[in-house]
């Protein structure tokens, strides 16, 4: 998101990207055909030319030339609404179709929230992670909500991601790709379309962009007007994130000032402070040596957004054709993922995603068949482009050790290039004695360790982590060095859906991951051996 000197995208292609207010006049949306709700191309003023990273490009050409996956194509023609011919799961039933169509036409006319060049830049970075040369840190709310929308919450989550990124980058000695589950992560899949309490049966809560979480009939009726509010909140969130990322808040010189108040007097706060002082000393050395610390690479950071592609009518309405490449991008987020419940090969969500050029994630559990995964990757990435596909494994520690190796081997045999990421959250949800859902920190840590162990065993690259977390001082996951117990859960349990790591737990997990990255780096240096005659 933040366009720094590191980015291969020319900054002149993005005038005024600091502001995403709906009335901004710096780009035009021109209809490509006279049909109702036509898809509109993004003007070249905001879409950079496709970038060429020599390192990745060389690897792409060699890998795809020898890859059987590169010759596979999907024969059926794609259009922005071809998903409607497929079976669409997890979509709400709106009672007023006329109102739904009116809302979708309104969103059709709205500006894009993100831009094509930004998504291409993220895809390049993820391609580096696929090769083991970068690490993805993806995190944020389980589900964003309307009533908790405020600048402080956005800032705190952004800040803890900055802290985790510094810890991972310093220890791993590699670039960290920061992607938020933010600015659009509203919709949630449900295992049951209805919820019953005390004999009363109502539609399930599907996220604030669909219906309300209050257990009454009016709140649970799907309301299309919520999509407009979700759009406005997502645009405002990204506007603030852009300001934080490029306006000086994310400057590396502020590394010692990012500590959240409630982590300051804790073991993780102490560890972070020690690391921050080391970074500060390194910056002082650079300045003394004549290397300027006010260079954009030191004063800004790159940050992208992502969410689950679930509410297809909304996603279609924000899909635009990029005028520089002719490709379609879902401009609701830089990266989208398809969930465990909607990744059917012949399903509507896969059909929609195969036609948009955004980087894509695929959530996989222990139920995923290796051959099915290979077919799904073929559908979504027929050109076998690095950075296009991120596999997000969510299995639990024991299943990770048993099931993940088979998936890695199947993908490798097919010659497919993917970025492997661990989601240690969803496979470790339990119900506390008080009835609240929680996740034990020990189980989360065990799954992360299993993820690294498997990749070490298979000779593949652990490309990142995907976390449900917050910068707030919540008590939703039990355990961690500042122990949260079952009895503590009810004191600050604020989630609208699934339990999240708090800031202290998130930072603790970052230090654990850093140790594995450091161990991997040292191991690879030893395997290369000293240079000599």
Coordinates of C-alpha atoms in Angstrom, one line a residue:
X1 CA 0.0 0.0 0.0
X2 CA 2.7 2.4 1.0
X3 CA 4.7 3.3 -2.1
X4 CA 8.3 3.6 -1.0
X5 CA 11.6 3.7 -2.9
X6 CA 11.7 -0.1 -2.5
X7 CA 8.7 -0.4 -4.7
X8 CA 9.3 -1.0 -8.4
X9 CA 6.1 0.9 -9.2
X10 CA 6.8 4.5 -10.3
X11 CA 5.4 6.8 -7.8
X12 CA 4.2 9.2 -10.5
X13 CA 1.6 6.6 -11.4
X14 CA -0.1 7.2 -8.0
X15 CA -0.8 10.9 -7.5
X16 CA -2.7 11.6 -4.2
X17 CA -3.0 8.0 -3.1
X18 CA -3.0 9.3 0.4
X19 CA -6.7 10.0 0.2
X20 CA -9.4 7.5 -0.6
X21 CA -12.4 9.7 0.1
X22 CA -15.4 8.8 -2.2
X23 CA -15.5 12.2 -3.8
X24 CA -11.8 12.2 -4.9
X25 CA -11.6 13.4 -8.5
X26 CA -8.1 12.2 -9.5
X27 CA -9.4 9.2 -11.5
X28 CA -12.3 8.4 -13.8
X29 CA -14.5 5.4 -14.1
X30 CA -15.6 5.0 -17.6
X31 CA -18.2 2.3 -18.6
X32 CA -17.0 -0.3 -21.1
X33 CA -20.5 -1.2 -22.3
X34 CA -24.1 0.1 -22.0
X35 CA -25.3 -2.9 -20.0
X36 CA -26.7 -2.2 -16.5
X37 CA -24.1 -2.5 -13.7
X38 CA -21.2 -2.6 -16.2
X39 CA -17.7 -3.3 -15.0
X40 CA -15.6 -0.1 -15.2
X41 CA -11.9 0.2 -16.0
X42 CA -9.5 2.0 -13.7
X43 CA -7.9 5.0 -15.4
X44 CA -4.1 4.7 -15.9
X45 CA -3.6 7.6 -13.6
X46 CA -3.7 5.1 -10.6
X47 CA -2.7 1.8 -12.3
X48 CA 1.0 1.4 -12.8
X49 CA 2.5 -0.5 -15.7
X50 CA 3.2 -4.2 -14.8
X51 CA 6.4 -4.3 -13.0
X52 CA 9.4 -6.4 -13.8
X53 CA 11.5 -7.8 -10.9
X54 CA 14.6 -9.3 -12.6
X55 CA 15.1 -11.8 -9.8
X56 CA 11.5 -13.1 -9.8
X57 CA 11.2 -12.9 -13.6
X58 CA 14.2 -15.1 -14.1
X59 CA 12.8 -17.6 -11.6
X60 CA 9.3 -17.5 -13.2
X61 CA 10.6 -18.2 -16.7
X62 CA 12.7 -21.1 -15.6
X63 CA 10.1 -22.6 -13.3
X64 CA 7.1 -22.2 -15.6
X65 CA 9.0 -23.5 -18.6
X66 CA 9.6 -26.8 -16.9
X67 CA 6.3 -26.9 -15.1
X68 CA 3.4 -29.1 -16.2
X69 CA 1.1 -26.7 -14.4
X70 CA 2.1 -23.8 -16.7
X71 CA 0.5 -25.6 -19.7
X72 CA -2.9 -26.1 -18.1
X73 CA -5.7 -23.7 -18.9
X74 CA -9.3 -23.3 -17.9
X75 CA -11.4 -23.8 -21.0
X76 CA -14.6 -22.1 -20.0
X77 CA -14.9 -18.4 -20.6
X78 CA -14.8 -16.1 -17.5
X79 CA -16.9 -13.0 -16.9
X80 CA -17.4 -10.9 -13.8
X81 CA -20.8 -12.5 -13.3
X82 CA -20.0 -16.1 -14.5
X83 CA -20.0 -17.1 -10.9
X84 CA -23.8 -16.8 -10.9
X85 CA -24.0 -20.0 -13.0
X86 CA -22.3 -22.0 -10.3
X87 CA -23.5 -23.2 -6.9
X88 CA -22.9 -20.4 -4.4
X89 CA -22.6 -21.3 -0.8
X90 CA -22.6 -19.0 2.3
X91 CA -24.5 -16.2 0.6
X92 CA -27.3 -14.5 2.4
X93 CA -30.9 -14.5 1.1
X94 CA -31.9 -10.8 0.8
X95 CA -35.7 -10.4 1.1
X96 CA -35.9 -7.3 -1.2
X97 CA -34.1 -8.0 -4.5
X98 CA -34.9 -4.6 -5.9
X99 CA -33.2 -2.9 -3.0
X100 CA -30.2 -5.3 -3.4
X101 CA -29.8 -4.3 -7.1
X102 CA -30.1 -0.6 -6.2
X103 CA -27.3 -0.9 -3.6
X104 CA -25.1 -2.9 -6.0
X105 CA -25.5 -0.2 -8.7
X106 CA -24.5 2.4 -6.2
X107 CA -21.3 0.4 -5.2
X108 CA -20.6 0.0 -9.0
X109 CA -20.3 3.7 -9.2
X110 CA -18.0 4.1 -6.2
X111 CA -14.2 4.6 -6.6
X112 CA -12.1 1.5 -6.1
X113 CA -10.7 1.0 -2.6
X114 CA -7.3 -0.3 -3.8
X115 CA -5.6 -0.1 -7.1
X116 CA -4.2 -2.6 -9.6
X117 CA -0.6 -1.6 -9.3
X118 CA -0.6 -2.0 -5.6
X119 CA -1.9 -5.6 -6.0
X120 CA 0.7 -6.4 -8.5
X121 CA 3.4 -5.1 -6.1
X122 CA 2.1 -7.4 -3.4
X123 CA 2.1 -10.3 -5.8
X124 CA 5.8 -9.7 -6.5
X125 CA 6.6 -9.6 -2.8
X126 CA 4.7 -12.9 -2.2
X127 CA 6.6 -14.4 -5.1
X128 CA 9.8 -13.7 -3.1
X129 CA 8.2 -15.4 -0.1
X130 CA 7.5 -18.5 -2.2
X131 CA 11.2 -18.6 -2.9
X132 CA 12.2 -18.3 0.7
X133 CA 13.4 -14.7 0.4
X134 CA 10.7 -12.9 2.4
X135 CA 8.2 -13.7 5.1
X136 CA 4.5 -12.9 5.1
X137 CA 3.0 -11.4 8.3
X138 CA -0.8 -11.4 7.8
X139 CA -3.0 -10.4 10.7
X140 CA -6.0 -8.6 12.1
X141 CA -9.5 -9.0 13.3
X142 CA -11.5 -12.2 13.0
X143 CA -14.3 -9.9 11.8
X144 CA -14.4 -6.1 11.7
X145 CA -17.4 -4.5 13.2
X146 CA -19.2 -1.2 12.8
X147 CA -19.5 -0.4 16.5
X148 CA -15.8 -0.9 17.3
X149 CA -14.7 1.2 14.3
X150 CA -12.4 4.0 15.5
X151 CA -9.0 5.4 14.9
X152 CA -7.4 4.1 18.1
X153 CA -8.3 0.5 17.3
X154 CA -7.0 0.8 13.7
X155 CA -3.8 2.5 15.1
X156 CA -3.2 -0.2 17.7
X157 CA -3.5 -3.1 15.3
X158 CA -1.3 -1.4 12.8
X159 CA 1.2 -0.7 15.6
X160 CA 1.4 -4.2 16.8
X161 CA 1.9 -5.4 13.2
X162 CA 4.8 -2.9 12.9
X163 CA 6.3 -4.2 16.1
X164 CA 6.0 -7.8 15.0
X165 CA 7.4 -6.9 11.6
X166 CA 10.5 -5.4 13.2
X167 CA 11.0 -8.4 15.4
X168 CA 10.7 -10.8 12.4
X169 CA 12.9 -8.7 10.1
X170 CA 15.7 -8.2 12.6
X171 CA 15.8 -11.8 13.6
X172 CA 15.1 -13.4 10.3
X173 CA 17.3 -10.9 8.3
X174 CA 14.7 -10.9 5.5
X175 CA 12.0 -8.6 4.3
X176 CA 8.6 -8.9 6.1
X177 CA 5.5 -8.5 4.0
X178 CA 2.8 -6.8 6.2
X179 CA -0.8 -7.6 5.2
X180 CA -3.7 -6.6 7.4
X181 CA -7.0 -8.5 7.8
X182 CA -8.4 -5.0 7.7
X183 CA -10.4 -2.6 5.6
X184 CA -12.9 -5.2 4.5
X185 CA -12.8 -8.3 6.7
X186 CA -16.5 -8.2 7.6
X187 CA -18.3 -11.3 6.3
X188 CA -18.0 -14.6 8.1
X189 CA -18.9 -18.1 6.9
X190 CA -21.3 -20.1 9.1
X191 CA -21.5 -23.8 9.8
X192 CA -25.3 -23.4 10.2
X193 CA -27.5 -20.9 8.4
X194 CA -29.7 -20.6 11.5
X195 CA -29.0 -20.1 15.2
X196 CA -31.3 -21.2 18.0
X197 CA -31.6 -19.9 21.5
X198 CA -34.2 -20.9 24.1
X199 CA -36.4 -22.3 21.4
X200 CA -36.1 -19.2 19.1
X201 CA -34.6 -19.8 15.7
X202 CA -33.2 -16.9 13.7
X203 CA -30.8 -16.6 10.7
X204 CA -27.1 -16.8 11.8
X205 CA -25.0 -13.6 12.1
X206 CA -22.9 -13.4 9.0
X207 CA -20.9 -10.3 9.7
X208 CA -21.7 -6.6 9.9
X209 CA -21.9 -6.1 6.2
X210 CA -24.8 -8.6 6.0
X211 CA -26.8 -8.4 9.2
X212 CA -26.6 -7.5 12.9
X213 CA -25.3 -9.6 15.8
X214 CA -28.2 -8.8 18.2
X215 CA -30.4 -11.9 18.6
X216 CA -33.7 -10.4 17.3
X217 CA -35.6 -10.9 14.1
X218 CA -35.0 -7.4 12.7
X219 CA -31.2 -7.5 13.3
X220 CA -30.8 -10.8 11.7
X221 CA -32.6 -10.0 8.4
X222 CA -29.9 -9.5 5.7
X223 CA -29.8 -5.8 4.8
X224 CA -28.1 -4.7 1.6
X225 CA -27.6 -1.2 2.9
X226 CA -24.9 -2.6 5.2
X227 CA -22.7 -3.1 2.2
X228 CA -22.6 0.6 1.6
X229 CA -21.6 1.2 5.2
X230 CA -19.0 -1.5 5.0
X231 CA -17.5 0.1 1.8
X232 CA -17.3 3.5 3.6
X233 CA -15.7 2.0 6.7
X234 CA -13.2 0.1 4.5
X235 CA -12.2 3.2 2.6
X236 CA -11.8 5.3 5.7
X237 CA -9.8 2.5 7.4
X238 CA -7.4 2.3 4.4
X239 CA -7.2 6.1 4.2
X240 CA -5.9 6.1 7.8
X241 CA -3.6 3.2 7.2
X242 CA -2.0 5.0 4.3
X243 CA -1.5 8.0 6.5
X244 CA 0.2 5.9 9.2
X245 CA 2.3 4.0 6.7
X246 CA 3.6 7.0 4.8
X247 CA 3.2 10.0 7.1
X248 CA 6.0 9.4 9.5
X249 CA 4.3 7.2 12.1
X250 CA 6.0 4.1 10.6
X251 CA 9.4 5.6 10.4
X252 CA 12.1 3.2 11.7
X253 CA 13.4 5.9 14.0
X254 CA 10.2 5.6 16.0
X255 CA 10.8 1.9 16.7
X256 CA 11.4 2.6 20.4
X257 CA 8.1 4.5 20.6
X258 CA 5.7 1.9 19.2
X259 CA 5.3 0.0 22.5
X260 CA 1.6 -0.2 23.6
X261 CA 1.0 1.0 27.1
X262 CA -0.1 -2.4 28.5
X263 CA 2.9 -4.3 27.1
X264 CA 5.4 -1.8 28.4
X265 CA 5.9 -3.5 31.8
X266 CA 5.9 -7.1 30.6
X267 CA 8.4 -9.7 29.5
X268 CA 7.5 -9.2 25.9
X269 CA 7.7 -5.4 26.3
X270 CA 11.1 -5.8 27.8
X271 CA 12.3 -8.0 25.0
X272 CA 10.9 -5.7 22.4
X273 CA 12.5 -2.6 24.1
X274 CA 15.9 -4.4 24.0
X275 CA 15.6 -5.2 20.3
X276 CA 14.4 -1.7 19.6
X277 CA 17.5 -0.2 21.2
X278 CA 19.6 -2.5 19.1
X279 CA 17.8 -1.2 16.0
X280 CA 18.3 2.3 17.2
X281 CA 22.0 1.8 17.6
X282 CA 22.2 0.4 14.1
X283 CA 20.5 3.5 12.8
X284 CA 22.9 5.6 14.7
X285 CA 25.8 3.7 13.1
X286 CA 24.3 4.2 9.6
X287 CA 24.0 7.9 10.2
X288 CA 27.5 8.2 11.5
X289 CA 28.8 6.4 8.4
X290 CA 27.0 8.9 6.2
X291 CA 24.0 6.7 5.3
X292 CA 21.0 9.0 5.6
X293 CA 18.2 7.8 7.8
X294 CA 15.6 10.1 6.3
X295 CA 15.5 8.1 3.1
X296 CA 11.9 7.0 2.2
X297 CA 12.9 3.3 2.8
X298 CA 13.5 4.3 6.5
X299 CA 10.5 6.7 6.9
X300 CA 7.7 4.7 5.3
X301 CA 6.5 1.1 5.2
X302 CA 4.6 -1.0 2.7
X303 CA 1.3 -2.3 4.0
X304 CA -1.5 -4.1 2.2
X305 CA -5.0 -5.3 3.0
X306 CA -6.8 -8.6 2.6
X307 CA -10.1 -10.3 3.4
X308 CA -12.0 -13.5 2.7
X309 CA -13.8 -13.4 -0.6
X310 CA -17.3 -14.4 0.6
X311 CA -20.0 -11.9 -0.3
X312 CA -19.8 -12.2 -4.0
X313 CA -22.3 -9.5 -5.1
X314 CA -20.2 -7.0 -3.2
X315 CA -17.0 -8.3 -4.6
X316 CA -18.3 -8.2 -8.2
X317 CA -19.5 -4.6 -7.7
X318 CA -16.0 -3.6 -6.8
X319 CA -14.3 -5.4 -9.7
X320 CA -12.7 -3.2 -12.2
X321 CA -10.8 -3.7 -15.5
X322 CA -7.3 -2.3 -15.3
X323 CA -6.7 0.0 -18.3
X324 CA -2.9 -0.7 -18.5
X325 CA -3.0 -4.5 -18.5
X326 CA -6.6 -5.3 -19.5
X327 CA -6.9 -7.6 -16.4
X328 CA -9.7 -7.5 -13.9
X329 CA -9.0 -6.7 -10.3
X330 CA -11.2 -7.0 -7.3
X331 CA -10.6 -3.5 -5.9
X332 CA -12.1 -4.2 -2.5
X333 CA -8.7 -5.5 -1.2
X334 CA -5.1 -6.1 -2.4
X335 CA -5.3 -9.8 -1.5
X336 CA -8.3 -12.2 -1.2
X337 CA -8.6 -15.7 0.0
X338 CA -11.1 -18.5 -0.5
X339 CA -12.2 -20.3 2.7
X340 CA -12.5 -23.9 3.7
X341 CA -16.3 -23.9 3.2
X342 CA -16.3 -22.2 -0.3
X343 CA -13.3 -23.7 -2.1
X344 CA -15.2 -26.2 -4.2
X345 CA -13.6 -26.8 -7.6
X346 CA -16.9 -26.1 -9.4
X347 CA -18.2 -23.6 -6.9
X348 CA -19.1 -19.9 -7.4
X349 CA -16.3 -18.5 -5.3
X350 CA -13.6 -20.3 -7.2
X351 CA -15.2 -19.3 -10.4
X352 CA -15.1 -15.6 -9.5
X353 CA -11.6 -15.7 -8.1
X354 CA -10.0 -17.4 -11.1
X355 CA -10.8 -14.4 -13.2
X356 CA -9.4 -11.6 -11.0
X357 CA -5.7 -10.8 -11.0
X358 CA -5.3 -10.2 -7.3
X359 CA -3.0 -12.4 -5.2
X360 CA -5.1 -15.2 -3.8
X361 CA -5.0 -17.3 -0.7
X362 CA -6.5 -20.8 -0.3
X363 CA -7.4 -21.9 3.3
X364 CA -6.8 -25.7 3.7
X365 CA -7.5 -27.9 6.6
X366 CA -6.6 -31.6 7.3
X367 CA -9.6 -32.5 5.1
X368 CA -7.9 -31.2 1.9
X369 CA -7.1 -34.0 -0.5
X370 CA -3.6 -33.4 -2.1
X371 CA -4.9 -34.1 -5.7
X372 CA -7.8 -31.7 -5.1
X373 CA -5.4 -29.0 -4.0
X374 CA -3.3 -29.4 -7.2
X375 CA -6.5 -29.1 -9.3
X376 CA -7.6 -26.0 -7.4
X377 CA -4.2 -24.4 -7.9
X378 CA -4.4 -25.2 -11.7
X379 CA -7.7 -23.5 -11.9
X380 CA -6.7 -20.4 -10.0
X381 CA -3.1 -20.1 -11.4
X382 CA -2.9 -21.8 -14.8
X383 CA 0.2 -19.7 -15.7
X384 CA 2.0 -20.9 -12.5
X385 CA 2.9 -17.3 -11.5
X386 CA 4.9 -17.0 -8.3
X387 CA 3.0 -14.8 -5.7
X388 CA -0.4 -15.6 -7.2
X389 CA -1.2 -18.4 -4.8
X390 CA -0.7 -18.5 -1.0
X391 CA -1.7 -21.8 0.7
X392 CA -2.9 -21.0 4.3
X393 CA -2.8 -24.2 6.3
X394 CA -5.1 -24.5 9.4
X395 CA -4.9 -28.0 10.9
X396 CA -3.8 -28.2 14.5
X397 CA -0.3 -29.3 15.4
X398 CA -0.7 -33.0 15.1
X399 CA -2.6 -32.9 11.8
X400 CA 0.0 -30.4 10.5
X401 CA 2.8 -33.0 11.0
X402 CA 0.7 -35.8 9.3
X403 CA -1.2 -34.0 6.6
X404 CA 1.0 -31.0 5.4
X405 CA 3.9 -33.1 4.0
X406 CA 1.5 -34.8 1.6
X407 CA 0.2 -31.5 0.4
X408 CA 3.7 -30.1 -0.1
X409 CA 4.8 -33.2 -2.0
X410 CA 1.8 -33.2 -4.3
X411 CA 2.3 -29.5 -5.1
X412 CA 6.0 -30.0 -5.7
X413 CA 5.4 -33.0 -8.0
X414 CA 3.0 -30.8 -10.1
X415 CA 5.7 -28.2 -10.4
X416 CA 3.5 -25.5 -8.9
X417 CA 4.9 -22.4 -7.2
X418 CA 3.0 -21.4 -4.0
X419 CA 3.7 -19.5 -0.8
X420 CA 3.1 -21.8 2.2
X421 CA 1.6 -20.0 5.3
X422 CA 0.5 -21.2 8.7
X423 CA -2.8 -20.2 10.2
X424 CA -2.4 -21.6 13.8
X425 CA -5.7 -20.1 15.0
X426 CA -8.6 -21.9 13.4
X427 CA -7.5 -25.5 14.2
X428 CA -7.2 -24.7 17.9
X429 CA -10.6 -23.3 18.9
X430 CA -12.1 -24.9 22.1
X431 CA -15.0 -24.0 24.4
X432 CA -14.1 -22.8 27.8
X433 CA -16.1 -24.0 30.9
X434 CA -17.9 -20.6 30.9
X435 CA -19.2 -21.3 27.4
X436 CA -17.0 -18.8 25.6
X437 CA -14.9 -19.9 22.6
X438 CA -11.1 -19.6 23.2
X439 CA -7.8 -20.7 21.8
X440 CA -4.9 -21.9 24.0
X441 CA -1.6 -20.1 23.3
X442 CA 0.3 -23.3 23.8
X443 CA -1.7 -25.0 21.0
X444 CA -1.1 -22.0 18.7
X445 CA 2.7 -22.1 19.4
X446 CA 2.7 -25.9 18.9
X447 CA 1.1 -25.6 15.4
X448 CA 3.6 -22.9 14.4
X449 CA 6.5 -25.1 15.5
X450 CA 5.0 -28.1 13.6
X451 CA 4.7 -25.9 10.5
X452 CA 8.4 -25.0 10.6
X453 CA 9.4 -28.6 11.4
X454 CA 7.5 -30.0 8.4
X455 CA 9.1 -27.5 6.0
X456 CA 12.6 -28.2 7.4
X457 CA 11.9 -31.9 6.9
X458 CA 10.5 -31.4 3.3
X459 CA 13.2 -28.9 2.2
X460 CA 10.5 -26.3 1.4
X461 CA 10.0 -22.7 2.5
X462 CA 7.9 -21.6 5.5
X463 CA 6.5 -18.4 3.9
X464 CA 4.6 -16.7 6.6
X465 CA 1.9 -16.7 9.3
X466 CA -1.8 -15.7 9.2
X467 CA -3.2 -14.6 12.6
X468 CA -6.4 -13.4 14.1
X469 CA -5.1 -10.8 16.5
X470 CA -5.7 -7.3 17.8
X471 CA -3.7 -4.4 19.2
X472 CA -6.2 -4.2 22.1
X473 CA -5.6 -5.6 25.6
X474 CA -8.3 -8.3 25.2
X475 CA -8.7 -11.6 27.1
X476 CA -9.9 -14.0 24.4
X477 CA -7.0 -16.6 24.0
X478 CA -5.8 -18.3 27.2
X479 CA -2.1 -18.6 28.1
X480 CA 1.0 -16.7 27.1
X481 CA 3.7 -15.3 29.3
X482 CA 1.2 -12.8 30.9
X483 CA -1.1 -15.7 31.6
X484 CA -4.8 -15.4 30.6
X485 CA -6.8 -18.0 32.4
X486 CA -10.3 -19.3 31.8
X487 CA -11.5 -17.1 34.7
X488 CA -10.0 -14.0 32.9
X489 CA -11.9 -14.6 29.6
X490 CA -15.1 -12.6 30.5
X491 CA -13.2 -9.5 31.7
X492 CA -12.3 -8.2 28.2
X493 CA -13.9 -10.6 25.7
X494 CA -14.8 -8.2 22.9
X495 CA -14.7 -10.3 19.7
X496 CA -17.7 -10.5 17.4
X497 CA -16.8 -13.9 16.2
X498 CA -13.6 -15.9 17.1
X499 CA -11.0 -15.3 19.8
X500 CA -8.0 -13.2 18.9
X501 CA -4.4 -12.9 20.3
X502 CA -3.9 -9.7 22.2
X503 CA -0.9 -7.5 21.7
X504 CA 1.3 -9.2 24.3
X505 CA 0.5 -12.7 22.9
X506 CA 1.1 -11.5 19.3
X507 CA 4.5 -10.1 20.2
X508 CA 5.4 -13.3 22.1
X509 CA 4.5 -15.4 19.1
X510 CA 6.6 -13.1 16.9
X511 CA 9.7 -13.8 19.0
X512 CA 9.1 -17.5 18.8
X513 CA 8.8 -17.4 15.0
X514 CA 12.0 -15.2 14.9
X515 CA 14.0 -17.9 16.7
X516 CA 12.9 -20.4 14.0
X517 CA 13.8 -17.9 11.2
X518 CA 17.2 -17.2 12.8
X519 CA 17.8 -21.0 13.2
X520 CA 16.9 -21.5 9.5
X521 CA 19.1 -18.6 8.4
X522 CA 22.1 -19.9 10.3
X523 CA 21.6 -23.4 9.0
X524 CA 21.5 -22.2 5.4
X525 CA 24.7 -20.2 5.9
X526 CA 26.4 -23.3 7.4
X527 CA 25.3 -25.4 4.4
X528 CA 26.8 -22.9 2.0
X529 CA 30.1 -23.0 3.9
X530 CA 32.9 -20.4 4.0
X531 CA 34.0 -18.8 0.7
X532 CA 37.5 -19.7 -0.4
X533 CA 39.7 -21.3 -3.0

